[in-house]
XYZ file of C-alpha atoms in Angstrom:
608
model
C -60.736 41.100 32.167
C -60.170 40.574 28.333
C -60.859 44.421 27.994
C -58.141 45.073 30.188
C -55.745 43.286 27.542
C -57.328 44.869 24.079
C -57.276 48.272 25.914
C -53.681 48.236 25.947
C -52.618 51.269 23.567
C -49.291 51.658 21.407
C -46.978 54.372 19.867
C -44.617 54.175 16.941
C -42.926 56.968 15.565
C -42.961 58.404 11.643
C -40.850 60.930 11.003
C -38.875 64.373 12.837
C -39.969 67.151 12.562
C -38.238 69.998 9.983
C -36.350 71.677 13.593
C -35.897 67.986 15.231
C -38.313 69.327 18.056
C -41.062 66.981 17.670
C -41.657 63.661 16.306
C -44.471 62.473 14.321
C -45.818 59.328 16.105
C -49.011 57.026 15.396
C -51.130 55.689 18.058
C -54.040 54.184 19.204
C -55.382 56.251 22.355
C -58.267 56.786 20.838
C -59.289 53.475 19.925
C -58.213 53.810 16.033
C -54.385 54.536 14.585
C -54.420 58.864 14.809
C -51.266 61.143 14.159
C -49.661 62.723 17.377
C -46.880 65.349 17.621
C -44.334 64.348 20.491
C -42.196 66.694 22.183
C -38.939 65.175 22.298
C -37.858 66.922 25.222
C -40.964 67.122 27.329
C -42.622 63.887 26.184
C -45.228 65.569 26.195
C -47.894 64.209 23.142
C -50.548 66.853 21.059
C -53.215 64.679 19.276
C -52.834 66.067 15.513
C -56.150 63.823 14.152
C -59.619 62.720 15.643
C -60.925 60.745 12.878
C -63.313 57.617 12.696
C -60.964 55.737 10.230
C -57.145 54.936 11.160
C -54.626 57.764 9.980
C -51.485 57.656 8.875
C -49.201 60.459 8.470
C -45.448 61.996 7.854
C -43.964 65.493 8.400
C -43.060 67.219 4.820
C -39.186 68.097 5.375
C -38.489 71.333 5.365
C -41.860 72.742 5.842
C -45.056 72.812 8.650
C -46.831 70.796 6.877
C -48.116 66.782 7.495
C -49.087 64.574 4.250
C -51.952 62.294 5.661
C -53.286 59.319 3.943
C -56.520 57.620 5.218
C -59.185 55.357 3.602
C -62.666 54.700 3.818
C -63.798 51.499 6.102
C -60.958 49.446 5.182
C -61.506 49.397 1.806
C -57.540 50.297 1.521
C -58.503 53.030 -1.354
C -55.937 55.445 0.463
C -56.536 59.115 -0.357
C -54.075 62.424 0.618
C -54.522 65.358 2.668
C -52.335 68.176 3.281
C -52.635 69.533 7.323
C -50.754 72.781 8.120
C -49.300 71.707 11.271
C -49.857 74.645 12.947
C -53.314 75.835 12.312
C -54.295 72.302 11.557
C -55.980 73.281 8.983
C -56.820 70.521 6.338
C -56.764 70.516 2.643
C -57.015 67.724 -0.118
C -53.896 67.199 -2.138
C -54.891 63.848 -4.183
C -58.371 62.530 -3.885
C -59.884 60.236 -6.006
C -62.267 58.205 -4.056
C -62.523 55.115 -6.726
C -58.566 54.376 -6.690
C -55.967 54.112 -4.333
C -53.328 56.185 -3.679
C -49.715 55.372 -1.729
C -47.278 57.710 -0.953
C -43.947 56.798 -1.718
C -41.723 59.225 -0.463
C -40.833 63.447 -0.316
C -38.043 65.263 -1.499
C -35.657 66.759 0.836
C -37.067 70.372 0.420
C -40.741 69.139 0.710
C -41.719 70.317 -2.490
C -42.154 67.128 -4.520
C -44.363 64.166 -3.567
C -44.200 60.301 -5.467
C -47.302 58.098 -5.397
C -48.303 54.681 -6.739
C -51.756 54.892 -8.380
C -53.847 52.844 -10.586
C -55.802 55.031 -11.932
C -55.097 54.133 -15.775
C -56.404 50.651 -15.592
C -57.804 49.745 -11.383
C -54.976 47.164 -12.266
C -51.222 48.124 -12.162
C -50.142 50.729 -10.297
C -47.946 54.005 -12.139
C -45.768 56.407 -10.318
C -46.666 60.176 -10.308
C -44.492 62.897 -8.682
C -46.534 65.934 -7.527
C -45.467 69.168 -6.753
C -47.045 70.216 -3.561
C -47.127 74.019 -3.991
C -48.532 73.928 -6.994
C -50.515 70.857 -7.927
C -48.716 70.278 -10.641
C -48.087 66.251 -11.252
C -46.792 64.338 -14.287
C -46.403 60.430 -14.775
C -42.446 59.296 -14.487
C -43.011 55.222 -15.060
C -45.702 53.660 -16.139
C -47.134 50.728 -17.790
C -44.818 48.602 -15.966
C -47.410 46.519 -13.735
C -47.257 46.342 -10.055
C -44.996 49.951 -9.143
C -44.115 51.651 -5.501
C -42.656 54.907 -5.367
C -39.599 53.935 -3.149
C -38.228 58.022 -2.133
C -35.918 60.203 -3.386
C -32.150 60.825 -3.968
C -30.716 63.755 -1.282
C -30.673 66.005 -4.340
C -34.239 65.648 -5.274
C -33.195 64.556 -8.672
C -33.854 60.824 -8.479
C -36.395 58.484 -7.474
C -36.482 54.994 -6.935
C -39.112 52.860 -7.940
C -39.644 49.108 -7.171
C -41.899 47.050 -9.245
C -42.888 43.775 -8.734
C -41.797 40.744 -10.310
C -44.007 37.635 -12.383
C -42.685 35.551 -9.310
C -43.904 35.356 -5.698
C -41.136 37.113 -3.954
C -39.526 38.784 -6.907
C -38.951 42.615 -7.584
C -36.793 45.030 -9.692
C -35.884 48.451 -8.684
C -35.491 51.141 -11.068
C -33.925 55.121 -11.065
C -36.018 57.730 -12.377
C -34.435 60.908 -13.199
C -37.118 63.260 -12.530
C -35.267 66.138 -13.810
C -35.802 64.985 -17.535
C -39.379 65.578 -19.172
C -39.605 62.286 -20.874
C -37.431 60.264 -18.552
C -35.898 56.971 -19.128
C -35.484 54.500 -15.862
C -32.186 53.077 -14.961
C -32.665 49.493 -14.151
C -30.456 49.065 -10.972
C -31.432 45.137 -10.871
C -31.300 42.757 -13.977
C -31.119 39.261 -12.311
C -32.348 35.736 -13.059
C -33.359 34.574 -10.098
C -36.247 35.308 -7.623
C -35.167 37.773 -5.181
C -35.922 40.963 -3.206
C -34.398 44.588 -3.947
C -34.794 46.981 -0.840
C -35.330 50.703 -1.405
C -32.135 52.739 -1.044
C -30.307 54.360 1.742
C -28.300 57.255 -0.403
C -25.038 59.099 0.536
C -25.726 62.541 1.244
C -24.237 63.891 -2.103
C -26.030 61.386 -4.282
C -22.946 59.240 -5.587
C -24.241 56.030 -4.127
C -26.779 54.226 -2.049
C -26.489 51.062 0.155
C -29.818 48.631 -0.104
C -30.653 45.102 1.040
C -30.669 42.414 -1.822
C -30.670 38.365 -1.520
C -29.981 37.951 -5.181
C -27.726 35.279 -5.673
C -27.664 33.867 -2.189
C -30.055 32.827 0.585
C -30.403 35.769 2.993
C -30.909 39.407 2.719
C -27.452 41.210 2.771
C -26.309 45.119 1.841
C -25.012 45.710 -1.020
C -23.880 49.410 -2.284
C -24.618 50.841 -5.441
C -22.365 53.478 -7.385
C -24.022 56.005 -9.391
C -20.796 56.692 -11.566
C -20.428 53.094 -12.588
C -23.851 52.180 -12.433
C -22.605 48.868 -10.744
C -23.182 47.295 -6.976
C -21.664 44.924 -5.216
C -22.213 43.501 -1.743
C -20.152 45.147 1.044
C -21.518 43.523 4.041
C -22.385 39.988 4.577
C -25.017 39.320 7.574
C -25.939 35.506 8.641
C -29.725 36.942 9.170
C -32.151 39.088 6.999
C -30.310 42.562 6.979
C -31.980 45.766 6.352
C -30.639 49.704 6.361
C -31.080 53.254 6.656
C -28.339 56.308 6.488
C -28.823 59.641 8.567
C -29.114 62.747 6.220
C -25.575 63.875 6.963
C -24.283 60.238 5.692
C -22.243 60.161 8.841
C -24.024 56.730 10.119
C -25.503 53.336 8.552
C -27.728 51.616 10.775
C -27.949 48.281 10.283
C -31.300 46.145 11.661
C -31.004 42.423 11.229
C -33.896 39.746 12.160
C -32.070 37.155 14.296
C -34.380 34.254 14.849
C -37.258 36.758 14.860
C -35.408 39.110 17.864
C -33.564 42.642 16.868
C -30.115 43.586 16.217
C -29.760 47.215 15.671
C -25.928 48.069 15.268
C -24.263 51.463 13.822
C -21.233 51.318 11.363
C -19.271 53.289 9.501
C -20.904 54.068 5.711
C -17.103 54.584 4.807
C -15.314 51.943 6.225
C -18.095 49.648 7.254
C -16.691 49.413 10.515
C -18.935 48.947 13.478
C -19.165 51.823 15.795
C -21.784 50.567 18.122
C -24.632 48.377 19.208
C -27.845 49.822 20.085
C -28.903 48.342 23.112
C -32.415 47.483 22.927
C -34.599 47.477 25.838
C -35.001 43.442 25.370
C -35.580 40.939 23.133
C -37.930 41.623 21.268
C -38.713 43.466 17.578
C -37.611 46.956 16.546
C -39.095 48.943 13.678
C -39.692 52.502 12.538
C -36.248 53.350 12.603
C -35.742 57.113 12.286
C -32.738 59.554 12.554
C -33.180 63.305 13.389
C -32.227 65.521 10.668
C -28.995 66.307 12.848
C -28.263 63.161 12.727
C -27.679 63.069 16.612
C -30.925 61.235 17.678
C -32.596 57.904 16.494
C -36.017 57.313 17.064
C -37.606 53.837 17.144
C -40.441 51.438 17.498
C -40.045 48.623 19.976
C -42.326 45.557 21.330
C -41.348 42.185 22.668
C -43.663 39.483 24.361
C -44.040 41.617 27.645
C -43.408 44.848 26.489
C -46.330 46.698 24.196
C -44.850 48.711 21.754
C -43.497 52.723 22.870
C -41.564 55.221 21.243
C -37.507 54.831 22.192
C -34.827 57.549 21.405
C -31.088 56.711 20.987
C -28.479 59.285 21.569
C -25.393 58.656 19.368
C -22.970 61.165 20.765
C -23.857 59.510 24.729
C -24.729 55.867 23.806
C -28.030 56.380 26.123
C -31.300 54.884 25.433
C -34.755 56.473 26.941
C -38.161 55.960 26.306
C -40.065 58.861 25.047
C -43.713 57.088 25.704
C -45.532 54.860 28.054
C -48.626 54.154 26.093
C -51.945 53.169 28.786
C -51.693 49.748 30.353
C -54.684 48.496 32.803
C -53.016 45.519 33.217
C -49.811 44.308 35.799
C -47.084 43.978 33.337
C -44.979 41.150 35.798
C -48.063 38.953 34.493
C -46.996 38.954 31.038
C -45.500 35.997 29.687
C -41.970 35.152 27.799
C -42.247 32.564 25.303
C -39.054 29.945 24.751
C -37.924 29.140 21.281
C -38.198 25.504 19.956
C -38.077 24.110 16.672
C -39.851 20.536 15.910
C -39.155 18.502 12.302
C -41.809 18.241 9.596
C -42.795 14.988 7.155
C -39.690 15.757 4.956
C -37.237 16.808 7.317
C -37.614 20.120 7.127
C -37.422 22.050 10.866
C -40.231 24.658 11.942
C -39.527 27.552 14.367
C -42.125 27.818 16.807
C -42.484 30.366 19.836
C -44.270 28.476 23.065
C -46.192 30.342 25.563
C -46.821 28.814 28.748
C -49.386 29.975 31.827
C -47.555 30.177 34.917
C -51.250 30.627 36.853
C -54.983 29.894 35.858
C -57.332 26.590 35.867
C -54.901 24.102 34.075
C -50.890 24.790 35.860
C -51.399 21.385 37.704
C -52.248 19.852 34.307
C -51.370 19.904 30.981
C -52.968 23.058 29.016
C -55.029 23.232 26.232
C -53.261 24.900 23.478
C -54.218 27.540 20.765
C -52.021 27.566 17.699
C -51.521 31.094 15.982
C -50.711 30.971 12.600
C -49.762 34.074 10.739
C -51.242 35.467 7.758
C -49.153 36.624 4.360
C -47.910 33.671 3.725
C -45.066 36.261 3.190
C -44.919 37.048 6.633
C -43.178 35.468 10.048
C -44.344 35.628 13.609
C -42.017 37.076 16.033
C -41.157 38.090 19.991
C -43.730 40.840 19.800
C -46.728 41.891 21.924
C -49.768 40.364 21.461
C -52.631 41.359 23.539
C -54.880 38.438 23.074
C -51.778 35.837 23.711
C -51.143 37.326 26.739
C -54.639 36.784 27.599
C -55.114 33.550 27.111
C -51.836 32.383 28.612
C -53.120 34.744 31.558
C -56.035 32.635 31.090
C -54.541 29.377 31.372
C -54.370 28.455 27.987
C -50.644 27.652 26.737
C -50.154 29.319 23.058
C -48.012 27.944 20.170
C -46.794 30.575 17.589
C -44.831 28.262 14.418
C -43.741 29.920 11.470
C -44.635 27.057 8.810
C -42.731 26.869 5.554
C -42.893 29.777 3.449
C -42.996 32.263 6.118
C -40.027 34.679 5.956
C -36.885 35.074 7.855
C -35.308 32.011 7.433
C -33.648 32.697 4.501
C -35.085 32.892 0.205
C -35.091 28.484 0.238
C -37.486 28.019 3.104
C -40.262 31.242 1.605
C -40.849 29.437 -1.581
C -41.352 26.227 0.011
C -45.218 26.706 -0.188
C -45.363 28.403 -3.477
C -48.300 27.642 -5.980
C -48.764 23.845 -5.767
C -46.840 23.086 -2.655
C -49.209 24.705 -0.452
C -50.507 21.897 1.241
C -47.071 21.184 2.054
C -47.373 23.828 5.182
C -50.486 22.589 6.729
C -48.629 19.328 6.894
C -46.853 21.396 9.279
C -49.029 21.781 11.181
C -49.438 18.092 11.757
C -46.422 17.963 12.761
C -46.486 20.972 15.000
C -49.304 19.261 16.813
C -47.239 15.693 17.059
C -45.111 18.218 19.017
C -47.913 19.421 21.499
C -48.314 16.172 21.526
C -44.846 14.656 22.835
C -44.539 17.915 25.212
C -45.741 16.856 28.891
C -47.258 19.636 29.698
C -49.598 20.232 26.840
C -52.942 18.746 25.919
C -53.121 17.934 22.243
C -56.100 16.839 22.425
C -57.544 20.302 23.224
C -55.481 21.930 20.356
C -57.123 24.738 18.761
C -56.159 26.736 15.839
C -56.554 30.418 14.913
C -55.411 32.586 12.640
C -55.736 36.207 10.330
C -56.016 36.227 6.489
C -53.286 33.407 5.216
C -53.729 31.692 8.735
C -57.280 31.960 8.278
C -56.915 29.724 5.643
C -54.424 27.420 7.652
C -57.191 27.512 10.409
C -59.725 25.665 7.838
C -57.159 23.205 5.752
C -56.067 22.058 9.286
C -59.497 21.459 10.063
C -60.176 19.692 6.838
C -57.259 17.694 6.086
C -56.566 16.848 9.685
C -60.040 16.279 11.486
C -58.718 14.325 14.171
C -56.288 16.680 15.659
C -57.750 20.209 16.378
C -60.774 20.665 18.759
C -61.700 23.969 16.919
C -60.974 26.918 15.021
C -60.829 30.298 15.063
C -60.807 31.718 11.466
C -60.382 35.478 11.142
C -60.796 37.098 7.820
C -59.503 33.729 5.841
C -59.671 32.587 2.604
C -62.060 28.995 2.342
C -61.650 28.627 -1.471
C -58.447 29.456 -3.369
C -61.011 29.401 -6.736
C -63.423 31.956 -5.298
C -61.031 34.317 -3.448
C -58.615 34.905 -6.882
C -62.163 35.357 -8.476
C -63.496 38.250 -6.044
C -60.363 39.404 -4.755
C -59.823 43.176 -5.693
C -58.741 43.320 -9.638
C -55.310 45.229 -8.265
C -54.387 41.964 -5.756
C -54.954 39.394 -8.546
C -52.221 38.905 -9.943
C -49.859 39.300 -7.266
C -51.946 36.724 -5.088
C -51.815 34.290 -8.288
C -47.902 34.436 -7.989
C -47.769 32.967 -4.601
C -51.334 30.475 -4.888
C -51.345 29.652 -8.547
C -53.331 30.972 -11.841
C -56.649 30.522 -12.186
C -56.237 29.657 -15.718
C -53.267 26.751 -15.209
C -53.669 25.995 -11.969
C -57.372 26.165 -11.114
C -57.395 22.052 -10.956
C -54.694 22.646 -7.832
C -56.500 25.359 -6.533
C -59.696 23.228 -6.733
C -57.941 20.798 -4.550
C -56.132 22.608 -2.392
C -59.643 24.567 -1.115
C -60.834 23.508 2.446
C -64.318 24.252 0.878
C -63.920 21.377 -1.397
C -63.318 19.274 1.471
C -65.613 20.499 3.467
C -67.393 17.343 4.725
C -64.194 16.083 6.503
C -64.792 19.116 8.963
C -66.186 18.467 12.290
C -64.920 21.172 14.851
C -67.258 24.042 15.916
C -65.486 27.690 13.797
C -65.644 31.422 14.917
C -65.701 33.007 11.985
C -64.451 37.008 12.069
C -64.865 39.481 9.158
C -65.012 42.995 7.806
C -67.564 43.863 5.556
C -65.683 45.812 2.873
C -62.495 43.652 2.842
C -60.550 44.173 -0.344
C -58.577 41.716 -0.089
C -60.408 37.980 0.975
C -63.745 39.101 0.900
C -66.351 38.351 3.013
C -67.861 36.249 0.807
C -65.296 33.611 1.941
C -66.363 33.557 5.774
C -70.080 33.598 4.610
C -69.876 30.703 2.144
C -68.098 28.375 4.711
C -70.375 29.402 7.597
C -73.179 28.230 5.531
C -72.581 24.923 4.384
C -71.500 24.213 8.430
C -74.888 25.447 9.392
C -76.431 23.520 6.488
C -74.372 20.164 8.024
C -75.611 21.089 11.873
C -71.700 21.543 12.614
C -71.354 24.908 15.274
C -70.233 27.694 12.996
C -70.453 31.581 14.619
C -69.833 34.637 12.227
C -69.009 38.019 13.136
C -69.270 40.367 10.162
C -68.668 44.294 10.785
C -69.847 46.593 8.488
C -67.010 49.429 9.255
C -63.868 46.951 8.603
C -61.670 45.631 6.233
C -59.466 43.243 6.295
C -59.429 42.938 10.396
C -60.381 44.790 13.205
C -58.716 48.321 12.978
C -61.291 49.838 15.536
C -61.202 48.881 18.835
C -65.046 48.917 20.276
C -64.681 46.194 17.495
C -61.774 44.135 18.870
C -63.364 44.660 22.412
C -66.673 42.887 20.607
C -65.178 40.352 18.381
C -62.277 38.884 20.827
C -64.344 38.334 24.201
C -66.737 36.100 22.087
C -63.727 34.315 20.403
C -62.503 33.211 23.264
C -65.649 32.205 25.565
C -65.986 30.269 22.220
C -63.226 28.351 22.826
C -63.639 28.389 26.444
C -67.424 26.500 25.775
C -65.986 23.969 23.319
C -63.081 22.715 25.337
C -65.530 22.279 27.836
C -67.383 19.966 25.974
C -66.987 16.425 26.170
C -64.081 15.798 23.208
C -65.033 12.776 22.044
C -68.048 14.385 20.053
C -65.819 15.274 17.950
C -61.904 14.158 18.737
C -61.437 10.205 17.220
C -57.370 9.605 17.365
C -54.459 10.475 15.228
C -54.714 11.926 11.710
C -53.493 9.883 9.274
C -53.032 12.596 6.728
């Protein structure tokens, strides 16, 4: 029955195409993220790629061509093809299989192309603009650390770069006039505090651009930026995280705000700011991959919420009507899928923790309290919201109720509340966790005592220090591509994370004493619960050293540890005969060990 749930496929759409006839859309149908063209009239969908590792692509404005960008086994070392979309015929366009290559946006008229590279050092990424015709590419900013190409003005003259910060959550953006052999950057951001600089959304005729900021305040708002003055101000105040595009004709700003975790799309004015219209979106759940035809008429979108997987939607603006242009494959009965209810419960220092609460309505445990599974999120500069989640719904189909918090330092909650965890108050948010679990506990109709916790990456870690520092409250753990020492993951991690990962967990050179301490592998003998342990072999980012290290010392101490390792992944399961492996064995993992008598290895209350 699990298979059911991880063969659930979804679309999400990239791009139009150069006559507004087809959209570019990535899916899953084949078991890995390929490149489709969609007919937007027909619906009908033309497979573009049939390749082993997940694709991603864009349409080159302008002309009928497709820039694609794949890697090898998750190693994230992206690479770019050119594919004439008509004879789908496939050429290289930047390969270099030792560094990594990210696309950062295409002129209007398709010639140029911007990429991040780090080719000069394996360190810090430059920006390179490329002219597709003729291969020609120079270097427009470099030297200047951590860079992403972030697209180009209407006019093809300038391009926006963001480079990151020396603090977790920090960035500048830049405007280089690519015009100009030896250009010199315009620095659109000098600021003193930590805070995030969106790419722009430019007016058609290149006099200014609106962008999302939260300089100087607590949540993200749009500001506008005039090219003449080379000033900004903010023009429209939002009580949630606000981001924006504008249609080529700069005749509409769409405005996407994160309210709580649930969508707000609404259309104003990029004049007058005034609003024209909401978009009504087909529930409450998360919208993404915003995209207007080049007409301006149509936008396309990306929508998922707790019982709907994610499909293609198109918006008319002239009519106001909203259809759906796919229905990816879905084995199982959709009325079984499960809503969760918003709560929020207070943690050691007052400090109040969103959490999402799924709850069976059928299964083993409905006429007693459920066992729980706690999903934390990875990042830490991330946030769980309304979306659809194929192994929630199964184990709340299964009987299990699931808990989704977003601890402190997750994002959308405002700039305060996503540095609450940074460098040495990490252990602050698996104290959250306690107190999500005094929660479970107070809730009638949830067993605490069978609380489990699982998580990706970041969570993976929260998976372990839970287990660590609070032995006496979780029954097990499910730890999926997670870090188990702070020390040894900033050691091994790939030379191009480094530094930004030392931003957020600390340096190895001033903080290694914290880092020491704040490792569940130092602590390692206060663990009792059985682990799953998930991994992919060529992991970039936590590699797989970390599951292997922890799985051994638990075998070493008799404690029930299980590793998955797969040779074709990164960091997670991108391949689905994977998922359709890995998951199944997850959860009759955690179906054995709640089985189990609990007092083997649940005492009381955590005093921690």
């Amino acid at each position: 029955m699990i298979h059911d749930y991880l063969s659930i496929r979804i679309a999400a759409p990239v791009n139009f195409s150069f006559d507004d006839r087809h959209l570019l859309v990535q899916s899953d149908l084949s078991g890995t993220m390929q490149v489709f063209s969609l007919d937007v009239e027909s619906g009908a969908l033309a497979q573009l790629t049939d390749e082993v590792e997940p694709v991603n692509g864009m349409y080159l404005p302008d002309r009928r061509a497709i820039l694609l960008a794949t890697d090898e086994g998750g190693n994230e070392r992206l690479q770019l093809r050119l594919m004439d979309a008509q004879t789908r015929r496939v050429r290289p366009l930047v390969v270099d299989p030792a560094f990594i290559h990210r696309p950062g946006g295409i002129s209007r008229d398709g010639r140029l192309l911007a990429y991040a590279c780090n080719r000069r050092n394996g360190v810090e990424f430059d920006i390179y603009v490329r002219d597709v015709e003729t291969g020609a590419e120079r270097l427009v900013f470099g030297e200047q650390g951590w860079c992403e190409a972030a697209g180009f003005s209407p006019d093809g003259q300038w391009l926006a770069v963001q480079r990151q910060g020396e603090r977790s959550g920090d960035n500048d953006l830049f405007l280089v006039d690519v015009e100009v052999d030896r250009p010199d950057a315009v620095h659109v951001s000098p600021h003193e505090d930590q805070a995030a600089f969106g790419p722009p959304a430019w007016l058609p005729d290149a006099s200014a651009f609106f962008f999302a900021t939260n300089t100087g305040r607590d949540i993200i708002s749009i500001a506008r930026y005039d090219m003449a003055s080379a000033s900004w101000t903010y023009v429209l105040e939002t009580p949630w995280d606000a981001e924006c595009i504008v249609d080529w004709a700069g005749d509409s700003l769409l405005v996407v705000t994160n309210e709580d975790g649930v969508s707000r799309a609404e259309l104003r004015d990029p004049v007058s700011l005034s609003r024209r219209a909401e978009i009504p979106l087909p529930g409450r759940g998360v919208a993404s991959n915003f995209t207007y035809s080049r007409d301006g008429r149509r936008l396309a979108f990306h929508f998922t919420s707790p019982i709907e997987p994610g499909d293609v939607w198109l918006y008319e603006l002239d009519g106001g009507t909203l259809r759906r242009l796919t229905t990816s494959p879905n084995p199982v009965d959709a009325s079984t899928f499960c809503e969760p209810t918003l709560h929020r419960c207070r943690s050691f220092d007052g400090e109040e923790i969103p959490l999402f609460l799924y709850q069976p309505l059928a299964g083993p445990f409905v006429d007693a309290p459920s066992p729980v599974v706690v999903l934390v999120h990875g990042g830490p500069e991330s946030q769980s919201r309304p979306m659809f989640i194929s192994l929630v719904q199964y184990l709340v189909g299964s009987g299990y109720a699931v808990a989704v918090p977003n601890v402190r330092g997750s994002t959308g909650y405002g700039k305060h509340f996503s540095h609450l965890d940074d460098r040495r108050l990490r252990l602050d948010s698996v104290r959250d966790l306690e107190a999500v679990h005094l929660w479970l506990d107070n809730h009638p109709a949830l067993d605490a005592r069978r609380a489990t916790v699982l998580g990706s990456s970041y969570g993976g870690y929260m998976v372990l220090a839970a287990l660590v520092w609070q032995p006496d409250l979780w029954a097990a753990g499910v730890d999926i591509v997670g870090i188990s020492s702070l020390v040894t993951f900033l050691e091994n991690t790939s030379v191009w994370r480094r530094a930004s990962r030392e931003r957020e967990y600390g340096s190895l050179t001033e903080d290694r004493d914290f880092l020491v301490e704040a490792s569940p592998l130092t602590h390692i003998d206060r663990l009792r619960a059985p682990l799953f342990l998930i991994h992919g072999a060529n992991d970039p980012r936590v590699p797989v050293s970390e599951a292997r290290q922890v799985h051994r010392v638990l075998e070493e101490k008799g404690i029930r540890s299980e590793l998955l390792v797969y040779d074709d992944e990164g960091h997670g399961l991108s391949k689905l005969r994977n998922r359709l492996d890995a998951y199944p064995k997850a959860v009759e993992f955690l179906d054995e060990v709640l089985a189990q008598d609990l007092a083997t290895f649940v005492t009381g209350t955590s005093t921690t």
